[in-house]
Structures are given as C-alpha cells and as structure tokens.
mmCIF file of C-alpha atoms in Angstrom:
data_model
loop_
_atom_site.group_PDB
_atom_site.id
_atom_site.type_symbol
_atom_site.label_atom_id
_atom_site.label_comp_id
_atom_site.label_asym_id
_atom_site.label_seq_id
_atom_site.Cartn_x
_atom_site.Cartn_y
_atom_site.Cartn_z
ATOM 1 C CA MET S 1462 -108.214 106.969 17.854
ATOM 2 C CA LYS S 1463 -105.362 109.153 19.123
ATOM 3 C CA GLY S 1464 -104.590 112.651 17.865
ATOM 4 C CA LEU S 1465 -106.345 115.919 17.146
ATOM 5 C CA PHE S 1466 -110.104 115.989 16.525
ATOM 6 C CA SER S 1467 -112.059 119.061 15.435
ATOM 7 C CA ALA S 1468 -115.332 119.546 17.259
ATOM 8 C CA LEU S 1469 -117.064 120.075 13.946
ATOM 9 C CA LEU S 1470 -118.850 123.325 13.153
ATOM 10 C CA VAL S 1471 -122.168 123.060 11.286
ATOM 11 C CA PRO S 1472 -123.351 125.834 8.939
ATOM 12 C CA PHE S 1473 -126.983 126.970 9.063
ATOM 13 C CA ASP S 1474 -128.983 129.386 6.959
ATOM 14 C CA GLU S 1475 -131.093 132.167 8.478
ATOM 15 C CA LYS S 1476 -134.031 129.772 8.907
ATOM 16 C CA GLY S 1477 -131.958 127.211 10.792
ATOM 17 C CA ASN S 1478 -131.616 124.733 7.935
ATOM 18 C CA ILE S 1479 -128.351 122.829 7.471
ATOM 19 C CA LYS S 1480 -126.273 124.102 4.549
ATOM 20 C CA GLU S 1481 -125.220 120.768 3.066
ATOM 21 C CA GLN S 1482 -122.522 121.958 0.690
ATOM 22 C CA GLY S 1483 -121.108 124.235 3.350
ATOM 23 C CA LEU S 1484 -120.907 121.318 5.769
ATOM 24 C CA ARG S 1485 -119.147 119.180 3.178
ATOM 25 C CA ASP S 1486 -116.664 122.000 2.558
ATOM 26 C CA ILE S 1487 -115.959 122.391 6.285
ATOM 27 C CA VAL S 1488 -115.334 118.651 6.610
ATOM 28 C CA ARG S 1489 -112.871 118.776 3.715
ATOM 29 C CA GLN S 1490 -110.996 121.823 4.963
ATOM 30 C CA ASN S 1491 -110.600 120.219 8.386
ATOM 31 C CA ILE S 1492 -109.083 117.142 6.777
ATOM 32 C CA GLU S 1493 -107.078 118.740 3.962
ATOM 33 C CA VAL S 1494 -106.096 122.147 5.393
ATOM 34 C CA GLN S 1495 -106.087 121.691 9.173
ATOM 35 C CA GLN S 1496 -104.903 118.087 8.775
ATOM 36 C CA VAL S 1497 -106.847 116.836 11.784
ATOM 37 C CA ASP S 1498 -106.801 113.185 12.752
ATOM 38 C CA GLY S 1499 -110.538 112.988 13.267
ATOM 39 C CA LEU S 1500 -113.872 114.757 13.627
ATOM 40 C CA TYR S 1501 -116.103 114.935 16.684
ATOM 41 C CA VAL S 1502 -119.580 115.295 15.224
ATOM 42 C CA ASN S 1503 -122.695 116.817 16.801
ATOM 43 C CA GLY S 1504 -121.045 118.184 19.904
ATOM 44 C CA SER S 1505 -121.474 121.613 21.469
ATOM 45 C CA SER S 1506 -119.634 123.252 18.558
ATOM 46 C CA GLY S 1507 -122.187 121.784 16.163
ATOM 47 C CA GLU S 1508 -124.958 123.519 18.147
ATOM 48 C CA ASN S 1509 -126.292 120.023 18.735
ATOM 49 C CA PHE S 1510 -128.629 120.742 21.612
ATOM 50 C CA MET S 1511 -130.722 123.070 19.465
ATOM 51 C CA LEU S 1512 -131.280 120.518 16.692
ATOM 52 C CA SER S 1513 -134.033 118.062 15.906
ATOM 53 C CA THR S 1514 -133.284 114.339 15.829
ATOM 54 C CA GLU S 1515 -133.604 114.338 12.039
ATOM 55 C CA GLN S 1516 -131.155 117.218 11.681
ATOM 56 C CA LYS S 1517 -128.647 115.341 13.817
ATOM 57 C CA LYS S 1518 -129.041 112.261 11.629
ATOM 58 C CA THR S 1519 -128.593 114.355 8.496
ATOM 59 C CA ILE S 1520 -125.327 115.742 9.847
ATOM 60 C CA PHE S 1521 -124.055 112.271 10.743
ATOM 61 C CA GLN S 1522 -124.839 111.077 7.221
ATOM 62 C CA ILE S 1523 -123.301 114.028 5.359
ATOM 63 C CA VAL S 1524 -120.111 113.907 7.410
ATOM 64 C CA SER S 1525 -119.767 110.156 6.926
ATOM 65 C CA GLU S 1526 -120.222 110.499 3.152
ATOM 66 C CA GLU S 1527 -117.796 113.386 2.799
ATOM 67 C CA ASN S 1528 -115.192 111.834 5.061
ATOM 68 C CA ALA S 1529 -115.290 108.526 3.151
ATOM 69 C CA GLY S 1530 -112.973 106.828 5.634
ATOM 70 C CA LYS S 1531 -110.223 109.456 5.523
ATOM 71 C CA VAL S 1532 -110.115 110.217 9.275
ATOM 72 C CA LYS S 1533 -111.632 108.790 12.449
ATOM 73 C CA LEU S 1534 -115.189 109.831 13.324
ATOM 74 C CA ILE S 1535 -116.722 110.156 16.796
ATOM 75 C CA ALA S 1536 -120.508 110.614 17.026
ATOM 76 C CA GLN S 1537 -121.750 112.613 20.002
ATOM 77 C CA VAL S 1538 -125.236 111.215 20.662
ATOM 78 C CA GLY S 1539 -125.845 112.397 24.216
ATOM 79 C CA SER S 1540 -129.265 113.727 25.166
ATOM 80 C CA ILE S 1541 -131.407 113.906 28.292
ATOM 81 C CA ASN S 1542 -133.885 111.943 26.167
ATOM 82 C CA LEU S 1543 -132.353 108.479 26.447
ATOM 83 C CA ASP S 1544 -134.534 107.113 23.642
ATOM 84 C CA GLU S 1545 -133.126 109.766 21.301
ATOM 85 C CA ALA S 1546 -129.560 108.998 22.407
ATOM 86 C CA VAL S 1547 -130.088 105.313 21.628
ATOM 87 C CA GLU S 1548 -131.710 106.078 18.268
ATOM 88 C CA LEU S 1549 -128.847 108.351 17.276
ATOM 89 C CA GLY S 1550 -126.294 105.851 18.539
ATOM 90 C CA LYS S 1551 -127.769 103.085 16.421
ATOM 91 C CA TYR S 1552 -127.864 105.346 13.382
ATOM 92 C CA ALA S 1553 -124.252 106.537 13.740
ATOM 93 C CA THR S 1554 -123.119 102.965 14.318
ATOM 94 C CA SER S 1555 -124.873 101.880 11.116
ATOM 95 C CA LEU S 1556 -122.894 104.562 9.263
ATOM 96 C CA GLY S 1557 -119.617 103.154 10.537
ATOM 97 C CA TYR S 1558 -118.627 105.778 13.116
ATOM 98 C CA ASP S 1559 -115.532 104.625 14.983
ATOM 99 C CA SER S 1560 -116.956 105.415 18.405
ATOM 100 C CA LEU S 1561 -119.891 107.063 20.094
ATOM 101 C CA SER S 1562 -119.618 109.786 22.694
ATOM 102 C CA ALA S 1563 -122.282 111.102 25.028
ATOM 103 C CA VAL S 1564 -122.402 114.129 27.267
ATOM 104 C CA THR S 1565 -123.358 113.340 30.848
ATOM 105 C CA PRO S 1566 -127.143 113.863 31.174
ATOM 106 C CA PHE S 1567 -127.778 117.419 32.348
ATOM 107 C CA TYR S 1568 -130.341 119.934 33.689
ATOM 108 C CA TYR S 1569 -131.960 117.549 36.171
ATOM 109 C CA LYS S 1570 -129.755 116.504 39.062
ATOM 110 C CA PHE S 1571 -129.300 112.900 37.993
ATOM 111 C CA SER S 1572 -127.738 110.502 40.486
ATOM 112 C CA PHE S 1573 -124.566 108.670 39.548
ATOM 113 C CA GLU S 1574 -126.537 105.422 39.259
ATOM 114 C CA GLU S 1575 -128.833 107.128 36.734
ATOM 115 C CA ILE S 1576 -125.823 108.412 34.795
ATOM 116 C CA LYS S 1577 -124.241 104.946 34.791
ATOM 117 C CA HIS S 1578 -127.502 103.392 33.574
ATOM 118 C CA TYR S 1579 -127.652 105.988 30.775
ATOM 119 C CA TYR S 1580 -124.217 105.007 29.440
ATOM 120 C CA GLU S 1581 -124.778 101.294 29.870
ATOM 121 C CA THR S 1582 -128.100 101.496 28.013
ATOM 122 C CA ILE S 1583 -126.606 103.302 25.003
ATOM 123 C CA ILE S 1584 -123.746 100.798 24.847
ATOM 124 C CA ALA S 1585 -126.009 97.758 25.188
ATOM 125 C CA GLU S 1586 -128.402 98.993 22.495
ATOM 126 C CA THR S 1587 -125.703 99.969 19.989
ATOM 127 C CA ASN S 1588 -122.808 97.606 20.759
ATOM 128 C CA ASN S 1589 -120.445 100.438 19.925
ATOM 129 C CA ASN S 1590 -117.601 101.961 21.893
ATOM 130 C CA MET S 1591 -118.293 104.964 24.127
ATOM 131 C CA ILE S 1592 -116.286 108.058 25.051
ATOM 132 C CA ILE S 1593 -117.689 109.893 28.054
ATOM 133 C CA TYR S 1594 -118.088 113.637 27.484
ATOM 134 C CA ALA S 1595 -117.281 115.273 30.822
ATOM 135 C CA ILE S 1596 -117.899 119.027 30.827
ATOM 136 C CA PRO S 1597 -118.964 119.951 34.376
ATOM 137 C CA ALA S 1598 -119.001 123.719 33.778
ATOM 138 C CA LEU S 1599 -121.983 123.285 31.423
ATOM 139 C CA THR S 1600 -123.654 120.136 32.748
ATOM 140 C CA GLY S 1601 -123.150 120.601 36.479
ATOM 141 C CA VAL S 1602 -121.986 116.965 36.662
ATOM 142 C CA SER S 1603 -118.614 116.347 38.318
ATOM 143 C CA MET S 1604 -117.478 112.771 38.778
ATOM 144 C CA ASP S 1605 -114.772 111.572 41.131
ATOM 145 C CA VAL S 1606 -112.175 108.859 40.572
ATOM 146 C CA ALA S 1607 -114.336 106.192 42.231
ATOM 147 C CA GLN S 1608 -117.181 106.943 39.819
ATOM 148 C CA PHE S 1609 -114.856 106.809 36.828
ATOM 149 C CA ASP S 1610 -113.680 103.477 38.228
ATOM 150 C CA GLU S 1611 -117.220 102.128 37.981
ATOM 151 C CA LEU S 1612 -117.770 103.433 34.473
ATOM 152 C CA PHE S 1613 -114.410 102.241 33.147
ATOM 153 C CA GLN S 1614 -115.168 98.692 34.280
ATOM 154 C CA ASN S 1615 -117.249 98.508 31.107
ATOM 155 C CA GLU S 1616 -114.722 97.627 28.409
ATOM 156 C CA LYS S 1617 -116.849 99.438 25.815
ATOM 157 C CA ILE S 1618 -116.184 102.741 27.607
ATOM 158 C CA ILE S 1619 -112.857 103.406 25.951
ATOM 159 C CA GLY S 1620 -112.155 106.917 27.197
ATOM 160 C CA VAL S 1621 -113.250 110.400 28.152
ATOM 161 C CA LYS S 1622 -113.384 113.812 26.549
ATOM 162 C CA TYR S 1623 -112.091 115.738 29.550
ATOM 163 C CA THR S 1624 -113.234 119.362 29.409
ATOM 164 C CA ASP S 1625 -112.277 120.405 32.917
ATOM 165 C CA GLY S 1626 -109.586 122.572 34.485
ATOM 166 C CA ASN S 1627 -108.974 120.097 37.326
ATOM 167 C CA PHE S 1628 -105.533 118.858 36.348
ATOM 168 C CA PHE S 1629 -105.119 116.908 39.566
ATOM 169 C CA MET S 1630 -108.056 114.732 38.486
ATOM 170 C CA LEU S 1631 -106.561 114.468 34.998
ATOM 171 C CA GLU S 1632 -103.250 113.258 36.421
ATOM 172 C CA ARG S 1633 -105.029 110.723 38.649
ATOM 173 C CA LEU S 1634 -107.041 109.347 35.716
ATOM 174 C CA ARG S 1635 -103.985 109.170 33.456
ATOM 175 C CA LYS S 1636 -101.959 107.246 36.043
ATOM 176 C CA ARG S 1637 -104.843 104.922 36.911
ATOM 177 C CA TYR S 1638 -105.981 104.210 33.341
ATOM 178 C CA PRO S 1639 -102.999 104.111 30.978
ATOM 179 C CA ASN S 1640 -105.026 102.091 28.466
ATOM 180 C CA LYS S 1641 -108.069 104.384 28.307
ATOM 181 C CA LEU S 1642 -108.211 107.283 25.853
ATOM 182 C CA ILE S 1643 -108.137 110.734 27.422
ATOM 183 C CA TYR S 1644 -108.836 113.744 25.211
ATOM 184 C CA SER S 1645 -108.160 117.303 26.310
ATOM 185 C CA GLY S 1646 -111.274 119.422 25.820
ATOM 186 C CA PHE S 1647 -109.970 122.937 26.519
ATOM 187 C CA ASP S 1648 -108.150 124.348 23.474
ATOM 188 C CA GLU S 1649 -106.544 127.134 25.527
ATOM 189 C CA MET S 1650 -105.064 124.526 27.909
ATOM 190 C CA LEU S 1651 -103.864 122.087 25.262
ATOM 191 C CA ILE S 1652 -100.209 122.203 26.270
ATOM 192 C CA TYR S 1653 -101.033 121.292 29.880
ATOM 193 C CA GLY S 1654 -103.100 118.341 28.703
ATOM 194 C CA VAL S 1655 -100.332 117.074 26.428
ATOM 195 C CA ILE S 1656 -97.742 117.410 29.200
ATOM 196 C CA SER S 1657 -100.140 115.455 31.437
ATOM 197 C CA GLY S 1658 -100.154 112.614 28.922
ATOM 198 C CA VAL S 1659 -103.473 112.938 27.091
ATOM 199 C CA ASP S 1660 -103.937 110.818 23.983
ATOM 200 C CA GLY S 1661 -105.413 113.639 21.952
ATOM 201 C CA ALA S 1662 -107.590 116.707 21.966
ATOM 202 C CA ILE S 1663 -111.075 117.672 20.812
ATOM 203 C CA GLY S 1664 -111.968 121.326 20.306
ATOM 204 C CA SER S 1665 -113.831 123.924 18.303
ATOM 205 C CA THR S 1666 -110.946 126.245 17.401
ATOM 206 C CA TYR S 1667 -109.209 123.383 15.591
ATOM 207 C CA ASN S 1668 -111.648 124.076 12.719
ATOM 208 C CA ILE S 1669 -109.436 127.097 11.938
ATOM 209 C CA ASN S 1670 -106.293 126.547 14.030
ATOM 210 C CA GLY S 1671 -105.702 122.808 13.778
ATOM 211 C CA LYS S 1672 -102.225 123.082 12.309
ATOM 212 C CA ARG S 1673 -100.954 125.099 15.284
ATOM 213 C CA ALA S 1674 -102.575 122.689 17.722
ATOM 214 C CA LYS S 1675 -100.853 119.762 16.051
ATOM 215 C CA GLN S 1676 -97.586 121.683 16.296
ATOM 216 C CA ILE S 1677 -98.056 122.101 20.056
ATOM 217 C CA MET S 1678 -98.643 118.379 20.427
ATOM 218 C CA ALA S 1679 -95.660 117.425 18.260
ATOM 219 C CA LEU S 1680 -93.263 119.781 20.071
ATOM 220 C CA CYS S 1681 -94.336 118.451 23.472
ATOM 221 C CA HIS S 1682 -93.849 114.873 22.316
ATOM 222 C CA GLU S 1683 -90.345 115.832 21.139
ATOM 223 C CA GLY S 1684 -89.558 117.335 24.564
ATOM 224 C CA LYS S 1685 -89.455 120.881 23.161
ATOM 225 C CA VAL S 1686 -91.803 122.294 25.776
ATOM 226 C CA ASP S 1687 -90.461 125.866 25.624
ATOM 227 C CA GLU S 1688 -91.162 125.980 21.899
ATOM 228 C CA ALA S 1689 -94.590 124.476 22.441
ATOM 229 C CA TYR S 1690 -95.368 127.217 24.955
ATOM 230 C CA GLU S 1691 -94.561 129.851 22.346
ATOM 231 C CA VAL S 1692 -97.085 128.300 19.965
ATOM 232 C CA GLN S 1693 -99.639 128.041 22.785
ATOM 233 C CA HIS S 1694 -99.128 131.742 23.545
ATOM 234 C CA VAL S 1695 -99.956 132.617 19.918
ATOM 235 C CA THR S 1696 -102.898 130.221 19.996
ATOM 236 C CA ASN S 1697 -104.263 131.808 23.162
ATOM 237 C CA ASP S 1698 -103.878 135.302 21.688
ATOM 238 C CA LEU S 1699 -106.099 134.049 18.864
ATOM 239 C CA ILE S 1700 -108.577 132.370 21.196
ATOM 240 C CA GLU S 1701 -108.824 135.493 23.327
ATOM 241 C CA LYS S 1702 -109.766 137.594 20.298
ATOM 242 C CA VAL S 1703 -112.227 134.970 19.049
ATOM 243 C CA LEU S 1704 -113.959 134.877 22.429
ATOM 244 C CA ASP S 1705 -114.149 138.679 22.499
ATOM 245 C CA LEU S 1706 -115.947 138.651 19.144
ATOM 246 C CA GLY S 1707 -118.183 135.641 19.896
ATOM 247 C CA LEU S 1708 -116.922 132.053 19.742
ATOM 248 C CA TYR S 1709 -119.009 130.135 17.201
ATOM 249 C CA GLN S 1710 -120.014 133.251 15.274
ATOM 250 C CA THR S 1711 -116.365 134.239 14.772
ATOM 251 C CA LEU S 1712 -115.139 130.755 13.885
ATOM 252 C CA LYS S 1713 -117.805 130.611 11.190
ATOM 253 C CA GLU S 1714 -117.019 134.098 9.944
ATOM 254 C CA VAL S 1715 -113.325 133.223 9.640
ATOM 255 C CA LEU S 1716 -114.311 130.301 7.426
ATOM 256 C CA ASN S 1717 -116.688 132.537 5.457
ATOM 257 C CA GLN S 1718 -113.852 134.998 4.861
ATOM 258 C CA LYS S 1719 -111.695 132.152 3.587
ATOM 259 C CA GLY S 1720 -114.286 131.181 0.988
ATOM 260 C CA PHE S 1721 -116.111 128.395 2.810
ATOM 261 C CA ASP S 1722 -119.866 128.683 3.243
ATOM 262 C CA ALA S 1723 -120.004 128.387 7.036
ATOM 263 C CA GLY S 1724 -123.365 130.134 7.215
ATOM 264 C CA THR S 1725 -124.596 131.462 10.530
ATOM 265 C CA CYS S 1726 -125.554 130.105 13.947
ATOM 266 C CA LYS S 1727 -128.880 128.534 14.755
ATOM 267 C CA LYS S 1728 -131.328 130.669 16.703
ATOM 268 C CA PRO S 1729 -131.723 131.547 19.511
ATOM 269 C CA MET S 1730 -127.959 131.987 19.141
ATOM 270 C CA SER S 1731 -127.238 135.296 17.473
ATOM 271 C CA GLY S 1732 -125.473 135.696 14.157
ATOM 272 C CA PHE S 1733 -122.168 137.448 13.601
ATOM 273 C CA ASP S 1734 -122.134 141.224 14.153
ATOM 274 C CA SER S 1735 -121.381 142.509 10.646
ATOM 275 C CA SER S 1736 -119.871 145.705 12.042
ATOM 276 C CA LYS S 1737 -116.918 143.568 13.175
ATOM 277 C CA ILE S 1738 -116.070 142.164 9.743
ATOM 278 C CA GLU S 1739 -112.847 144.162 9.503
ATOM 279 C CA GLU S 1740 -111.702 142.773 12.851
ATOM 280 C CA VAL S 1741 -112.172 139.258 11.533
ATOM 281 C CA LYS S 1742 -110.283 140.047 8.329
ATOM 282 C CA LYS S 1743 -107.421 141.365 10.468
ATOM 283 C CA LEU S 1744 -107.588 138.201 12.574
ATOM 284 C CA VAL S 1745 -107.245 136.047 9.472
ATOM 285 C CA ALA S 1746 -104.262 138.079 8.274
ATOM 286 C CA ASP S 1747 -102.487 138.485 11.632
ATOM 287 C CA PHE S 1748 -102.706 134.806 12.546
ATOM 288 C CA ASN S 1749 -102.231 133.463 9.011
ATOM 289 C CA LEU S 1750 -105.455 131.480 9.208
#
C-alpha cells in the first residue's frame, strides 16, 4: 500500500452524468502513462460530496473493473451520513478494494468521541481496513497526537491521508507510529513529506503529473535531495498555473487536450473557461504533460 496514488478525477457531462468511457480512459492513463501505484477513489478530486450514493457506487464499480487488479485501490467512503458511509464501505469491500478511507465528519462540530464512533462503526460493519482522511482546512477538524493515539489503537486503522501543513505533527506521528501508513496529501509539499518519512502520497495533480511526483520520491529515497528540489520547483510552477486557471477544471482540460474524454465538472462547480484554452495548450507543451 506504499507509493504514489492519484486522487482520481471523474468526468461528467453537462447534466452531471458520469462519462463511463472517459472514466475508464482516465483510470488507464493513470496506470499506464503516469505509472501510479494506486488510485484513491471518490475523494475530493472526484467531486464526491456532490454525488448521489448510486453515482458513488457506479464509480467504485467502473474503477474496479477497469483496474482489474493492476494497482492498489483505496475507496473513500466518508460522509456525514454514517448510514451512507457504511453502505458504501460494504459495497467497496465487496468489490475487493484494498482499503477504505473516510474523511473526518464535517460541517457540524462533532466531538472526538463522535468522530471515533464514526470510524469504529464503519470498520465494524465492513471488516475492512481504514485510512483516516485528515484535511482540517476543509473539515475544520484538527486532531492532536493523543487523539490519533486512541484511533490507532484499532488495528484496522492502518494509516492516515495527511493533508495538513503542520510538519511538526507529521514528524511526531511518523516517530510514534513507524508501522502505520502515512500519505502526504499536499502535492506542492511532496518533497517535505518524503523527507519526513511518509510512505506515499495521494493527490489530484498526479492525474497529469504522476511521473514527476514519482521522480521526486525516488530522488529523495536515493539521498539526492537537491535534485528532488529541482523537480519540485518545476512541479510547483505547474501547480501554480493550474491553480490560477482553476484546479479541477484545468486538470480535466489538460486530459481533454491529450485526447482523453475528461468531460467537465459537476455543478454547482463551474466548467472550464474556454477563453483559456490556449493557456492550457501552452501548459501541456511547456511542462511536457
């Protein structure tokens, strides 16, 4: 379960329907072109929190079929509707997903005991492994080391997707839990995560920039940190331009320009601004995407 995982993009048509062939193509290009080690399915990058339960199930099924055991699969099933999270967890487990993941429950100010119960319920109902999805900037949920201690007592909680800029906390968790999986969740900070000893990374830009990300990881592991920084600088130049143009919209448009049917984003998210097509074409050429 170590390595680089793309937070999988999902293509939609203008009415918000899943474009099945486009999704299959994106899965294949992640595996064959970006050479990722796994796929993180139905996370933020898949616009998950705007989808119906049935759409989420459809995505899990299509990805499982197209992957056909080639790389590891993590199913993000988190929801503030615990019944839905359990239903999705059971379904993904039946499809053979290697682990579940769940975002910390958000919007309402849940107590830690409520958050712990949420994870323990999903695990008990599915009997699958769990990777905590910690992204405090979007959920408002920040956990301290003592709370991670409580969660990690459950042997089925095998790790955390750590999307946080608190590298002191990351260092503390790495030292305290050498046998738990820690995934870096910020693509623009990948090098710092690898230097801190993460087991892998999960991110949206790996759908188009996975090869560079794997290069950063390999160089760090070889002790060639200066060279890794040079690749991170290029990567962050790319990320900066993608963010300027609109994150998910631009990632999809890059894939569209490369001949994959990545569709558009699901409303209320806006689609790509067609007046910026030439900027995307230049992006593809300049960064050899």
